[in-house]
Coordinates of C-alpha atoms and ligand atoms in Angstrom, one line a residue:
M1 CA 2.3 12.4 18.8
M2 CA 4.1 15.2 17.0
S3 CA 6.9 15.0 19.5
D4 CA 7.7 11.5 18.3
I5 CA 8.4 12.6 14.8
K6 CA 12.0 13.1 13.6
E7 CA 11.3 14.3 10.1
I8 CA 8.4 14.8 7.7
L9 CA 9.4 13.1 4.4
I10 CA 6.3 13.9 2.4
T11 CA 3.9 16.7 3.3
E12 CA 0.1 16.5 3.3
E13 CA 0.0 18.9 0.4
Q14 CA 2.5 16.8 -1.7
I15 CA 0.5 13.7 -1.0
Q16 CA -2.9 15.3 -1.9
E17 CA -1.5 16.7 -5.1
K18 CA 0.0 13.4 -6.1
V19 CA -3.1 11.3 -5.2
K20 CA -5.2 13.7 -7.3
E21 CA -2.9 13.3 -10.3
M22 CA -2.9 9.5 -9.9
G23 CA -6.7 9.4 -9.6
E24 CA -7.1 11.5 -12.7
Q25 CA -4.7 9.2 -14.7
I26 CA -6.5 6.1 -13.4
A27 CA -9.9 7.5 -14.3
R28 CA -8.7 8.2 -17.9
D29 CA -7.2 4.7 -18.2
Y30 CA -10.3 2.9 -16.8
R31 CA -13.1 4.8 -18.4
D32 CA -15.8 2.3 -19.4
K33 CA -13.9 -0.5 -17.6
N34 CA -15.8 -0.5 -14.2
P35 CA -12.7 -1.4 -12.2
V36 CA -12.6 -3.3 -8.9
L37 CA -10.3 -1.5 -6.5
V38 CA -8.6 -4.0 -4.1
G39 CA -7.3 -2.3 -1.0
V40 CA -4.6 -4.2 1.0
L41 CA -5.5 -3.9 4.7
N42 CA -4.6 -2.2 7.0
G43 CA -2.2 0.3 5.6
A44 CA -3.8 1.1 2.3
F45 CA -7.2 2.3 3.6
V46 CA -6.4 6.0 3.8
F47 CA -4.8 6.1 0.4
L48 CA -7.6 4.1 -1.2
A49 CA -10.3 6.4 0.3
D50 CA -8.6 9.5 -1.0
L51 CA -7.7 8.0 -4.4
M52 CA -11.2 6.7 -5.2
R53 CA -12.7 10.2 -4.6
H54 CA -10.7 11.4 -7.6
L55 CA -12.2 8.6 -9.8
D56 CA -15.2 10.1 -11.6
I57 CA -16.0 6.8 -13.2
P58 CA -18.1 3.8 -12.0
C59 CA -16.0 1.5 -9.8
T60 CA -16.3 -0.9 -6.9
V61 CA -14.1 -1.5 -3.9
D62 CA -13.1 -4.6 -1.9
F63 CA -10.4 -5.4 0.6
V64 CA -7.9 -8.2 1.3
S65 CA -5.8 -8.8 4.4
W66 CA -2.7 -10.9 4.4
Q67 CA -0.5 -12.1 7.1
S68 CA 2.8 -13.9 6.7
Y69 CA 3.7 -16.9 8.7
G70 CA 6.5 -16.9 11.2
K71 CA 8.5 -14.2 12.8
D72 CA 10.9 -13.5 10.0
T73 CA 8.0 -12.5 7.8
S74 CA 9.7 -11.0 4.8
S75 CA 12.0 -14.0 4.1
S76 CA 9.4 -16.7 4.7
G77 CA 7.3 -15.5 1.8
V78 CA 4.4 -17.7 3.0
F79 CA 1.2 -15.8 3.3
R80 CA -2.1 -16.6 4.9
I81 CA -5.3 -14.8 3.8
M82 CA -7.0 -13.3 6.8
K83 CA -9.7 -11.7 4.8
D84 CA -10.3 -12.7 1.2
L85 CA -12.1 -10.7 -1.6
E86 CA -15.8 -10.9 -1.5
T87 CA -16.0 -10.0 -5.2
N88 CA -15.7 -12.6 -7.9
V89 CA -13.0 -10.9 -10.1
E90 CA -13.2 -13.2 -13.0
S91 CA -13.3 -11.1 -16.3
K92 CA -13.1 -7.9 -14.2
H93 CA -10.5 -5.2 -14.3
V94 CA -8.7 -5.2 -11.0
L95 CA -6.6 -2.4 -9.6
V96 CA -4.7 -3.4 -6.5
V97 CA -4.1 -0.4 -4.1
E98 CA -1.1 -0.8 -1.8
D99 CA 0.4 1.6 0.7
I100 CA 4.0 0.7 0.2
I101 CA 6.1 -1.8 -1.8
D102 CA 9.1 -2.9 0.3
T103 CA 10.5 -6.4 -0.3
G104 CA 7.8 -6.9 -2.9
L105 CA 6.7 -10.2 -1.4
T106 CA 3.2 -9.2 -0.4
L107 CA 2.4 -7.8 -3.8
H108 CA 4.0 -10.6 -5.7
Y109 CA 2.0 -13.3 -4.0
L110 CA -1.2 -11.2 -4.0
L111 CA -0.9 -10.7 -7.7
D112 CA -0.4 -14.5 -8.2
T113 CA -3.5 -15.2 -6.3
I114 CA -5.6 -12.6 -8.1
R115 CA -4.3 -13.7 -11.5
S116 CA -5.3 -17.3 -10.8
R117 CA -8.9 -16.1 -10.6
K118 CA -8.8 -15.0 -14.2
P119 CA -9.5 -11.2 -14.1
A120 CA -9.6 -9.3 -17.4
S121 CA -6.6 -7.3 -16.2
V122 CA -4.6 -6.5 -13.0
R123 CA -2.6 -3.4 -12.3
V124 CA -1.2 -1.9 -9.2
A125 CA -1.4 1.6 -7.7
A126 CA 1.1 2.2 -4.8
L127 CA 1.6 5.3 -2.8
L128 CA 5.2 4.5 -1.8
D129 CA 8.1 2.4 -3.1
K130 CA 11.4 1.4 -1.5
P131 CA 13.2 -0.1 -4.5
S132 CA 16.4 -0.7 -2.6
R133 CA 14.7 -3.3 -0.4
R134 CA 13.3 -5.4 -3.2
R135 CA 13.7 -9.2 -2.9
I136 CA 11.4 -10.3 -5.6
E137 CA 10.1 -8.5 -8.7
A138 CA 7.1 -6.3 -8.0
K139 CA 6.3 -3.0 -9.5
A140 CA 3.5 -0.4 -9.5
D141 CA 1.8 0.7 -12.7
Y142 CA 0.8 3.9 -10.8
L143 CA 3.3 5.2 -8.2
G144 CA 3.2 8.1 -5.8
F145 CA 6.7 8.5 -4.5
Q146 CA 10.0 6.5 -4.3
I147 CA 11.6 6.8 -0.9
P148 CA 14.9 5.7 0.6
D149 CA 15.1 2.8 3.0
Y150 CA 13.5 4.4 6.0
F151 CA 10.7 2.9 8.1
V152 CA 7.9 5.4 7.6
V153 CA 4.6 6.1 9.3
G154 CA 1.5 8.2 8.6
Y155 CA -1.3 8.4 6.0
G156 CA -2.4 4.8 6.9
L157 CA 1.0 3.4 7.8
D158 CA 1.6 2.4 11.3
F159 CA 4.2 1.6 13.9
A160 CA 2.8 -0.8 16.4
Q161 CA -0.6 0.1 15.1
E162 CA -0.2 3.8 15.9
Y163 CA 0.4 6.9 13.8
R164 CA -1.9 5.9 10.9
N165 CA -3.9 9.1 11.4
L166 CA -1.0 11.4 10.6
P167 CA -1.9 13.3 7.4
F168 CA 1.8 13.2 6.1
I169 CA 4.5 10.5 5.8
A170 CA 7.2 10.7 8.5
V171 CA 10.1 9.0 10.1
L172 CA 9.9 8.6 13.9
K173 CA 12.7 9.4 16.3
P174 CA 15.1 6.4 16.9
E175 CA 14.1 6.2 20.6
I176 CA 10.5 5.5 19.7
Y177 CA 11.6 2.5 17.6
A178 CA 14.2 1.5 20.2
G179 CA 11.6 1.5 23.0
S180 CA 9.5 -1.2 21.2
D181 CA 9.6 -4.9 21.5
T182 CA 9.1 -5.1 17.8
P183 CA 11.7 -3.3 15.7
P184 CA 10.5 -2.0 12.3
D185 CA 12.4 -4.8 10.4
E186 CA 10.1 -7.4 11.9
L187 CA 6.9 -5.5 11.2
E188 CA 6.7 -6.1 7.4
Ligands
LIG201 P1 6.6 -6.1 1.4 O1 5.9 -7.5 1.3 O2 6.7 -5.4 0.0 O3 7.9 -6.3 2.0 O4 5.8 -5.3 2.4 C1 4.7 -4.6 2.2 C2 4.1 -4.3 3.5 O5 5.0 -4.1 4.6 C3 3.4 -2.9 3.4 O6 2.0 -3.1 2.9 C4 3.4 -2.4 4.8 O7 2.3 -2.9 5.6 C5 4.7 -3.0 5.4 N1 5.8 -2.0 5.3 C6 6.9 -2.0 4.5 N2 7.6 -0.9 4.7 C7 7.0 -0.2 5.6 C8 7.3 1.1 6.3 O8 8.3 1.8 6.0 N3 6.4 1.5 7.2 C9 5.3 0.8 7.6 N4 4.5 1.3 8.5 N5 5.0 -0.4 7.0 C10 5.8 -0.8 6.0

């Protein structure tokens, strides 16, 4: 697996330090608010698991899974809920936990859906942001790192479902992407 990696963009130590910092900030902001953390599957599960262990406050966790219709996923902007929340979020403080904000479409529509359920508040914690790729307004209230327009893997993020178990964020060698039927642009 290591031989597939071209470059480590963010090391394990950098991630762990940042996630701790984010968790401590969130714990301060949500004291007495009993937030519901909403993890966006599959990519966010590693980040969410680490982040919530830095929250020394009462909180609950739930997950959603979205899939976009059609092949050209990012431009269609039409999403189907594969797994919905099990929690009734009305009057609750919701913190959406995302792995990466790219075009912004996933987050935009997810926030619309959550807001329609009348929560007390909604905020977003994202580990990574690729602002240069944005197609619709979407922003994290708590952000780990801004990165350039690279397709990255590791720390929950996959390429063709692999590499999620890497403890750092990395870019793969071009021949790995080239050898796939599904180029990264179509995997959003
Ligand atoms: P958006 O709707 O903002 O374009 O896309 C967000 C989703 O696309 C992320 O939750 C993630 O699943 C996927 N994605 C976007 N950029 C990357 C990337 O660089 N690497 C991986 N593995 N997934 C990405």
